[in-house]
Amino acid sequence: MADLSINFAGIKSPNPFWLASAPPTNSGAQIHRAFEYGWGGAVWKTIGAPVLNVSNRYGAWHYGGQKMLAINNVELISDRPLEVNLREIRDVKRHWPDRAVIVSAMVESTPEAWRDIILKIEDTGADGIELNYGCPHGMSERGMGSAVGQVPEYCQQITQWVMDVAKIPVIVKLTPNVASVVPPARAALAAGANALSLINTINSIIGIDLDTLEITPSIGGKGGHGGYAGPAVKPIALNLLSSLGVDPVVKQSGVPISGMGGISTWRDAAEFLLLGATSLQVCTAVMHYGYRIIEDLTDGLNAWMDAKGFKTIADVVGKSLPRISDFKDFDLSFRAVARINPDKCIQCNLCYVACNDTAHQCIDLVDASGNRVQPYSYDVRSNGKHEAVSTRPQPVVREDDCVGCRLCHNVCPVDGCIEMVELPSGRPSITWDELTKARPELATDWEAMKRYREEVGIEIH
Amino acid sequence: MQIIKPEEVLSEYHPPLTDHEAVVEANRCLYCYDAPCTHACPTHIDIPRFIKKIATGNLVGSARTILESNLMGATCARVCPVEELCEGACVLGAEHKPIMIGRLQRYATDYVYEHGIDVFKPGAPTGKKVAVIGAGPAGLTCAGELAKLGHSVTVFEKRELPNGLSTYGIIVLREPVEVALAEAEMVRRLGVEIKTQMELGRNLSWEEVRNNFDAVFLSVGLGSVPQLGIPGEELIVDGLSYIETSKMNPQALQVGREVVVIGAGNTAVDCATIAKRLGAERVTMVYRRTDKEMTAYPHEYEFAKKEGIEFRFLTQPVEVLHEGGKITGLKCVRMQLGAPDASGRPAPEPVPGSEFVLPCDQVVKAIGQEKPAVAKLLGLETEKGFIKVNHEFETSLPGVYAGGDCIRAKGSASTVMAVQDGKLAAFAIHRRLVAGLEAAAD
Ligand SMILES: Cc1cc2nc3c(=O)[nH]c(=O)nc-3n(C[C@H](O)[C@H](O)[C@H](O)COP(=O)(O)OP(=O)(O)OC[C@H]3O[C@@H](n4cnc5c(N)ncnc54)[C@H](O)[C@@H]3O)c2cc1C
Ligand SMILES: Cc1cc2nc3c(=O)[nH]c(=O)nc-3n(C[C@H](O)[C@H](O)[C@H](O)COP(=O)(O)O)c2cc1C
Ligand code: SF4
Ligand code: SF4
Ligand code: SF4
């Protein structure tokens, strides 16, 4: 059994899974229950300035019969009185000394307001503080949330106010609603933040109701942008996480990063760890299925770590970061082609139509005697399963023409049926950077490019 | 005593899919390209296309996709032997469950019928007139397709209600009568005139048809159940009328306590099912060959066994025993399989001295249907007793076309095959009539 415990900037938790600051962490009673299920920690639903929430707060994006691949919300921070939250935080921490209890906060942008809330939070015995610089709606209009997170100077200034007061670890939670998360992250670090977390929700309009033509969710007929989260945002979160992981300033600071955005399964969790997250936060998946998902999150992660020989979370963190690089450094001579395993193929022809319509027209339909046939070439009078199945052609890749785009592999519904096979390209390995350093004209002159291709034998169909 | 309500025990076997079930099932479809299910469907409905439309909530479009290829899509959704056709070819069948194509088809077609939506309009009039004889699936399809192309079509039907065996022959367990009648109404709304109780050769003369129409489509189906030629046969119930009564007037159907059904085709299974569900204590099907040669589909055979129907293979009835007009038993002889006969199947031969009696109080025969009588009436060329047609569905009389069960010399008779005939014949007739129109314009 691997050791799942973590020490995150001094905050200890028995496993890396924390509930993100959101509806699942809205009250003491809820967090008690979550901890009973085994969650390693919880980031309390953001507390701070007084707010009022609206009805119809959550929109959802459903696709292909699957519910809630993403959620969007116009919820504000906690709408329960500050004192009630503080009392419950104290109570939870007293009952659960081994779990991480972190309090998310957001107040008006003055040193006094921040000083006041930090002192109150520390007084509860909480393990850490998370600064919410992310809310994209409502609070930002009042000069908080993403209004802070989008401007590195504000980030730095406010973090500085907090660091002047705080004695427990401070995590700065970043907004994804920026061209790059690196400047605000660096700003937080410059002010001395102990850790970073990301991502908060992404600005979005989740959809329109085709019956009423209203924006979803509709608040008395009006709607607008809200924060996007859930499985669909994972690729964006992973990218932003890795952009911190490869940033020299962030790397050098050595601060840990708490990763979130679309974590639903232990597989997602492992990916976040591999790209540099030390703790993991989950919101939407819990809103969909409840606290009970923690069981498979820890169990699955554990089994995977055992199988891979990872003994601790630290062994996993950042393991894939060294593979992150840029297009200019990719090997232009690497060659892969698609190969279909006829024994696994169920002949749905999805690879055929994908390649034929939108890739490089290099999959043929071949009949039993090896002849190329056109689709829909059966007689209108033919019928019956026997004839349909026994005369069905087989898709075959013309490997010489395959550019290795991997589209067919991606659409094939059968696991392991289309393999991308590495073939020797017959060319020495070279990157775009190396190539254009040696022959700068290739970057600007198509004629030169043509000559180069002929020279090394690259033919494009 | 338990009171059996026929409308309950004989009502449609599968419940309709709920909206949720339909969407989940539709989303399971891979949306194959040049899909094998479409190839396997005799009418080549673009199955992935109609299923995709269910997935996206475009039910009218889905029904239109179905009905474009198969005007009797609502009947076919219920009665097609999908295991042998579309679903049997579904790529998901090998490892998983195939898509429930039939039930999705029913979901989409029911939607337009229940909402009174017509997905087609009659075409611009061409001034050409076509007569269709017989308002079964073949005839209605041909008439509907011709109406869509703008021809003026009159259907003559000898019975009181249209839609042939869909109305009178397919047990309610599989298809309620209303569905068959709704299809006929849809064809009517395309401008087709359906004249019932008009029988060619009785109150409708061939001259009248030939003189008043530019083309004729014969879709008369087959006849009644043939004679067995055994003593006491007059006491045997005809399987087709047994089924018909179960649909039209179920209260009036006399069901025995111990029923023997002669035959082992799908019709025999239907008769046995009705008897069993309406309270017969014991229902036995007797067939002179073995389960390997029987013509019922494997899934029908399984269904029958699940219904508690018993089978006696290698058994040939030789006499109906009776006392005072009441059946007491069916005398049979055991059979054995000999050398292959003309059909290529091993010929059954009686085992000498093996007579025995199956006690029973009702005997139903379902041993196929007689060949179409119209062929002889009109002097048409035939093939194994069926009307002979060429590649264009034209009979030996120019301008006279035929399709459906009455031409089914090869292949198995089914609604969907009749629909495909009707559709292809309509296109052939249209080509002929349009050529005529062009010639007139020159
Ligand atoms: C009991 C039974 C169960 C069946 N179950 C199934 C099933 O589950 N699935 C399936 O796919 N198929 C089934 N079939 C077969 C299917 O019903 C037929 O293949 C299909 O109905 C053939 O259509 P058709 O239009 O050729 O003929 P029919 O449906 O037989 O229609 C012919 C029409 O022509 C009329 N007609 C006949 N002679 C004249 C005349 N001289 N003048 C005017 N009108 C005339 C008849 O009254 C009838 O309405 C079943 C058949 C039977 C008998
Ligand atoms: C309904 C809702 C309310 C949220 N409220 C807060 C909040 O008060 N403070 C905060 O820092 N983040 C809040 N978030 C953002 C989450 O903490 C988290 O960053 C985001 O949902 C991404 O994670 P996920 O994909 O697992 O949901 C909220 C998210 C949702 C969906
Ligand atoms: S990898 Fe791309 S180009 Fe090659 S066969 Fe697949 S789809 Fe076509
Ligand atoms: S997508 Fe996969 S299963 Fe489908 S035809 Fe292509 S190789 Fe076969
Ligand atoms: S074969 Fe099956 S999965 Fe493919 S399109 Fe047809 S129903 Fe859908």
GROMACS .gro file of C-alpha atoms in nm, chain A residues 27-295:
model
  269
   27SER     CA    1  -2.124   2.409   0.649
   28GLY     CA    2  -1.980   2.226   0.943
   29ALA     CA    3  -2.234   1.947   0.922
   30GLN     CA    4  -2.141   1.880   0.559
   31ILE     CA    5  -1.768   1.871   0.625
   32HIS     CA    6  -1.816   1.642   0.924
   33ARG     CA    7  -1.992   1.403   0.692
   34ALA     CA    8  -1.728   1.437   0.419
   35PHE     CA    9  -1.453   1.358   0.666
   36GLU     CA   10  -1.641   1.053   0.780
   37TYR     CA   11  -1.630   0.936   0.417
   38GLY     CA   12  -1.253   0.985   0.419
   39TRP     CA   13  -1.176   1.318   0.255
   40GLY     CA   14  -0.826   1.434   0.343
   41GLY     CA   15  -0.919   1.798   0.376
   42ALA     CA   16  -1.162   2.070   0.291
   43VAL     CA   17  -1.132   2.426   0.176
   44TRP     CA   18  -1.422   2.602   0.342
   45LYS     CA   19  -1.666   2.777   0.113
   46THR     CA   20  -1.530   3.133   0.077
   47ILE     CA   21  -1.621   3.359   0.368
   48GLY     CA   22  -1.607   3.734   0.371
   49ALA     CA   23  -1.825   4.026   0.282
   50PRO     CA   24  -2.206   4.003   0.313
   51VAL     CA   25  -2.381   3.877   0.000
   52LEU     CA   26  -2.722   3.760  -0.124
   53ASN     CA   27  -2.753   3.474  -0.368
   54VAL     CA   28  -3.010   3.426  -0.647
   55SER     CA   29  -3.228   3.135  -0.750
   56ASN     CA   30  -3.128   2.932  -1.052
   57ARG     CA   31  -2.761   2.950  -0.978
   58TYR     CA   32  -2.629   2.650  -1.167
   59GLY     CA   33  -2.645   2.579  -1.537
   60ALA     CA   34  -2.522   2.247  -1.672
   61TRP     CA   35  -2.388   2.113  -1.997
   62HIS     CA   36  -2.512   1.768  -2.092
   63TYR     CA   37  -2.383   1.581  -2.393
   64GLY     CA   38  -2.467   1.256  -2.568
   65GLY     CA   39  -2.706   1.147  -2.297
   66GLN     CA   40  -2.449   1.210  -2.027
   67LYS     CA   41  -2.546   1.453  -1.756
   68MET     CA   42  -2.338   1.742  -1.633
   69LEU     CA   43  -2.011   1.719  -1.819
   70ALA     CA   44  -1.973   2.072  -1.693
   71ILE     CA   45  -2.148   2.307  -1.458
   72ASN     CA   46  -2.162   2.682  -1.462
   73ASN     CA   47  -2.267   2.894  -1.169
   74VAL     CA   48  -2.351   3.245  -1.067
   75GLU     CA   49  -2.320   3.162  -0.702
   76LEU     CA   50  -2.143   3.409  -0.475
   77ILE     CA   51  -1.934   3.337  -0.166
   78SER     CA   52  -2.093   3.197   0.150
   79ASP     CA   53  -2.426   3.361   0.221
   80ARG     CA   54  -2.424   3.245   0.582
   81PRO     CA   55  -2.317   3.497   0.845
   82LEU     CA   56  -1.946   3.516   0.909
   83GLU     CA   57  -1.979   3.435   1.277
   84VAL     CA   58  -2.171   3.116   1.209
   85ASN     CA   59  -1.906   2.997   0.964
   86LEU     CA   60  -1.623   3.077   1.204
   87ARG     CA   61  -1.793   2.890   1.488
   88GLU     CA   62  -1.844   2.583   1.271
   89ILE     CA   63  -1.487   2.591   1.138
   90ARG     CA   64  -1.358   2.585   1.492
   91ASP     CA   65  -1.586   2.294   1.572
   92VAL     CA   66  -1.485   2.090   1.269
   93LYS     CA   67  -1.115   2.141   1.330
   94ARG     CA   68  -1.153   2.035   1.693
   95HIS     CA   69  -1.317   1.710   1.588
   96TRP     CA   70  -1.079   1.632   1.306
   97PRO     CA   71  -0.726   1.724   1.407
   98ASP     CA   72  -0.569   1.499   1.141
   99ARG     CA   73  -0.757   1.652   0.847
  100ALA     CA   74  -0.669   1.968   0.659
  101VAL     CA   75  -0.914   2.251   0.721
  102ILE     CA   76  -0.838   2.550   0.505
  103VAL     CA   77  -1.051   2.858   0.497
  104SER     CA   78  -1.111   3.044   0.175
  105ALA     CA   79  -1.158   3.415   0.216
  106MET     CA   80  -1.240   3.720   0.012
  107VAL     CA   81  -1.305   4.066   0.142
  108GLU     CA   82  -1.302   4.417   0.015
  109SER     CA   83  -0.957   4.535  -0.099
  110THR     CA   84  -0.832   4.721   0.208
  111PRO     CA   85  -0.553   4.617   0.445
  112GLU     CA   86  -0.791   4.651   0.743
  113ALA     CA   87  -1.056   4.425   0.600
  114TRP     CA   88  -0.799   4.156   0.521
  115ARG     CA   89  -0.624   4.188   0.856
  116ASP     CA   90  -0.952   4.151   1.036
  117ILE     CA   91  -1.058   3.834   0.850
  118ILE     CA   92  -0.715   3.669   0.878
  119LEU     CA   93  -0.712   3.715   1.253
  120LYS     CA   94  -1.062   3.573   1.283
  121ILE     CA   95  -0.970   3.269   1.071
  122GLU     CA   96  -0.653   3.199   1.265
  123ASP     CA   97  -0.851   3.217   1.582
  124THR     CA   98  -1.055   2.911   1.473
  125GLY     CA   99  -0.753   2.683   1.466
  126ALA     CA  100  -0.776   2.632   1.087
  127ASP     CA  101  -0.466   2.486   0.914
  128GLY     CA  102  -0.442   2.737   0.632
  129ILE     CA  103  -0.599   3.019   0.438
  130GLU     CA  104  -0.682   3.030   0.069
  131LEU     CA  105  -0.720   3.369  -0.095
  132ASN     CA  106  -0.999   3.363  -0.348
  133TYR     CA  107  -0.878   3.574  -0.638
  134GLY     CA  108  -1.096   3.387  -0.877
  135CYS     CA  109  -1.472   3.444  -0.860
  136PRO     CA  110  -1.553   3.560  -1.215
  137HIS     CA  111  -1.902   3.691  -1.142
  138GLY     CA  112  -2.074   3.909  -0.886
  139MET     CA  113  -1.782   3.961  -0.654
  140SER     CA  114  -1.558   4.085  -0.934
  141GLU     CA  115  -1.807   4.364  -0.998
  142ARG     CA  116  -1.745   4.469  -0.639
  143GLY     CA  117  -1.369   4.481  -0.697
  144MET     CA  118  -1.297   4.135  -0.552
  145GLY     CA  119  -1.231   3.786  -0.688
  146SER     CA  120  -1.109   3.784  -1.046
  147ALA     CA  121  -1.093   4.165  -1.042
  148VAL     CA  122  -0.791   4.106  -0.819
  149GLY     CA  123  -0.668   3.785  -0.979
  150GLN     CA  124  -0.649   3.934  -1.326
  151VAL     CA  125  -0.413   4.218  -1.225
  152PRO     CA  126  -0.073   4.101  -1.098
  153GLU     CA  127  -0.013   4.429  -0.908
  154TYR     CA  128  -0.334   4.386  -0.705
  155CYS     CA  129  -0.247   4.024  -0.647
  156GLN     CA  130   0.086   4.118  -0.506
  157GLN     CA  131  -0.044   4.408  -0.298
  158ILE     CA  132  -0.324   4.214  -0.130
  159THR     CA  133  -0.113   3.905  -0.077
  160GLN     CA  134   0.139   4.133   0.089
  161TRP     CA  135  -0.127   4.267   0.330
  162VAL     CA  136  -0.218   3.910   0.417
  163MET     CA  137   0.138   3.787   0.459
  164ASP     CA  138   0.210   4.077   0.696
  165VAL     CA  139  -0.052   3.935   0.933
  166ALA     CA  140  -0.083   3.563   0.871
  167LYS     CA  141   0.095   3.304   1.086
  168ILE     CA  142  -0.057   2.995   0.915
  169PRO     CA  143   0.016   2.894   0.554
  170VAL     CA  144  -0.143   3.109   0.283
  171ILE     CA  145  -0.249   2.966  -0.052
  172VAL     CA  146  -0.327   3.201  -0.339
  173LYS     CA  147  -0.601   3.063  -0.565
  174LEU     CA  148  -0.558   3.181  -0.923
  175THR     CA  149  -0.815   3.259  -1.186
  176PRO     CA  150  -0.795   3.100  -1.530
  177ASN     CA  151  -0.956   3.407  -1.686
  178VAL     CA  152  -0.622   3.552  -1.796
  179ALA     CA  153  -0.395   3.518  -2.099
  180SER     CA  154  -0.134   3.353  -1.877
  181VAL     CA  155  -0.148   3.250  -1.511
  182VAL     CA  156   0.225   3.299  -1.472
  183PRO     CA  157   0.228   3.677  -1.399
  184PRO     CA  158  -0.033   3.664  -1.119
  185ALA     CA  159   0.139   3.354  -0.978
  186ARG     CA  160   0.475   3.530  -0.975
  187ALA     CA  161   0.312   3.833  -0.814
  188ALA     CA  162   0.172   3.617  -0.534
  189LEU     CA  163   0.511   3.457  -0.481
  190ALA     CA  164   0.682   3.796  -0.476
  191ALA     CA  165   0.456   3.887  -0.186
  192GLY     CA  166   0.558   3.569  -0.006
  193ALA     CA  167   0.260   3.337  -0.060
  194ASN     CA  168   0.326   2.986   0.080
  195ALA     CA  169   0.142   2.801  -0.195
  196LEU     CA  170  -0.068   2.837  -0.508
  197SER     CA  171  -0.389   2.673  -0.618
  198LEU     CA  172  -0.568   2.663  -0.951
  199ILE     CA  173  -0.801   2.673  -1.130
  200ASN     CA  174  -1.102   2.866  -1.022
  201THR     CA  175  -1.392   2.869  -1.263
  202ILE     CA  176  -1.371   2.985  -1.624
  203ASN     CA  177  -1.597   3.253  -1.767
  204SER     CA  178  -1.869   3.094  -1.971
  205ILE     CA  179  -2.221   3.095  -2.099
  206ILE     CA  180  -2.334   2.738  -2.065
  207GLY     CA  181  -2.624   2.744  -2.307
  208ILE     CA  182  -2.958   2.873  -2.421
  209ASP     CA  183  -3.296   2.717  -2.351
  210LEU     CA  184  -3.436   2.641  -2.697
  211ASP     CA  185  -3.794   2.653  -2.572
  212THR     CA  186  -3.782   2.991  -2.399
  213LEU     CA  187  -3.475   3.136  -2.576
  214GLU     CA  188  -3.348   3.236  -2.233
  215ILE     CA  189  -2.989   3.214  -2.116
  216THR     CA  190  -2.923   2.914  -1.890
  217PRO     CA  191  -2.955   2.941  -1.596
  218SER     CA  192  -3.231   3.199  -1.616
  219ILE     CA  193  -3.275   3.431  -1.321
  220GLY     CA  194  -3.621   3.568  -1.378
  221GLY     CA  195  -3.560   3.588  -1.752
  222LYS     CA  196  -3.208   3.727  -1.732
  223GLY     CA  197  -2.883   3.543  -1.750
  224GLY     CA  198  -2.518   3.599  -1.822
  225HIS     CA  199  -2.169   3.475  -1.778
  226GLY     CA  200  -2.088   3.242  -1.493
  227GLY     CA  201  -1.805   3.020  -1.376
  228TYR     CA  202  -1.741   2.697  -1.567
  229ALA     CA  203  -1.613   2.383  -1.396
  230GLY     CA  204  -1.635   2.005  -1.411
  231PRO     CA  205  -1.497   1.725  -1.632
  232ALA     CA  206  -1.495   1.942  -1.943
  233VAL     CA  207  -1.245   2.192  -1.799
  234LYS     CA  208  -0.979   1.937  -1.707
  235PRO     CA  209  -0.759   1.987  -2.016
  236ILE     CA  210  -0.750   2.361  -1.954
  237ALA     CA  211  -0.666   2.311  -1.588
  238LEU     CA  212  -0.388   2.067  -1.674
  239ASN     CA  213  -0.237   2.314  -1.917
  240LEU     CA  214  -0.243   2.601  -1.667
  241LEU     CA  215  -0.101   2.376  -1.398
  242SER     CA  216   0.188   2.273  -1.623
  243SER     CA  217   0.255   2.633  -1.720
  244LEU     CA  218   0.332   2.699  -1.353
  245GLY     CA  219   0.531   2.378  -1.326
  246VAL     CA  220   0.768   2.477  -1.603
  247ASP     CA  221   0.798   2.842  -1.504
  248PRO     CA  222   1.149   2.899  -1.367
  249VAL     CA  223   1.035   3.149  -1.103
  250VAL     CA  224   0.760   2.925  -0.969
  251LYS     CA  225   0.992   2.622  -0.985
  252GLN     CA  226   1.264   2.800  -0.797
  253SER     CA  227   1.031   2.921  -0.524
  254GLY     CA  228   0.954   2.555  -0.444
  255VAL     CA  229   0.601   2.639  -0.328
  256PRO     CA  230   0.353   2.356  -0.361
  257ILE     CA  231   0.056   2.381  -0.592
  258SER     CA  232  -0.294   2.256  -0.522
  259GLY     CA  233  -0.449   2.142  -0.848
  260MET     CA  234  -0.814   2.135  -0.942
  261GLY     CA  235  -1.053   2.174  -1.232
  262GLY     CA  236  -1.239   1.871  -1.357
  263ILE     CA  237  -1.101   1.604  -1.126
  264SER     CA  238  -1.363   1.328  -1.120
  265THR     CA  239  -1.168   1.005  -1.094
  266TRP     CA  240  -0.836   0.879  -0.959
  267ARG     CA  241  -0.709   0.881  -1.314
  268ASP     CA  242  -0.763   1.257  -1.337
  269ALA     CA  243  -0.600   1.288  -0.996
  270ALA     CA  244  -0.291   1.100  -1.108
  271GLU     CA  245  -0.259   1.328  -1.410
  272PHE     CA  246  -0.269   1.640  -1.191
  273LEU     CA  247  -0.003   1.490  -0.962
  274LEU     CA  248   0.216   1.400  -1.259
  275LEU     CA  249   0.200   1.760  -1.380
  276GLY     CA  250   0.309   1.900  -1.048
  277ALA     CA  251   0.012   1.928  -0.812
  278THR     CA  252   0.073   1.813  -0.453
  279SER     CA  253  -0.282   1.839  -0.326
  280LEU     CA  254  -0.597   1.797  -0.528
  281GLN     CA  255  -0.929   1.969  -0.492
  282VAL     CA  256  -1.265   1.847  -0.613
  283CYS     CA  257  -1.595   2.027  -0.648
  284THR     CA  258  -1.820   1.938  -0.942
  285ALA     CA  259  -1.773   1.562  -0.923
  286VAL     CA  260  -1.887   1.577  -0.562
  287MET     CA  261  -2.181   1.797  -0.655
  288HIS     CA  262  -2.276   1.526  -0.907
  289TYR     CA  263  -2.224   1.209  -0.706
  290GLY     CA  264  -2.171   1.306  -0.341
  291TYR     CA  265  -1.888   1.256  -0.095
  292ARG     CA  266  -1.881   0.879  -0.149
  293ILE     CA  267  -1.656   0.915  -0.456
  294ILE     CA  268  -1.359   0.958  -0.219
  295GLU     CA  269  -1.348   0.582  -0.179
   0.00000   0.00000   0.00000
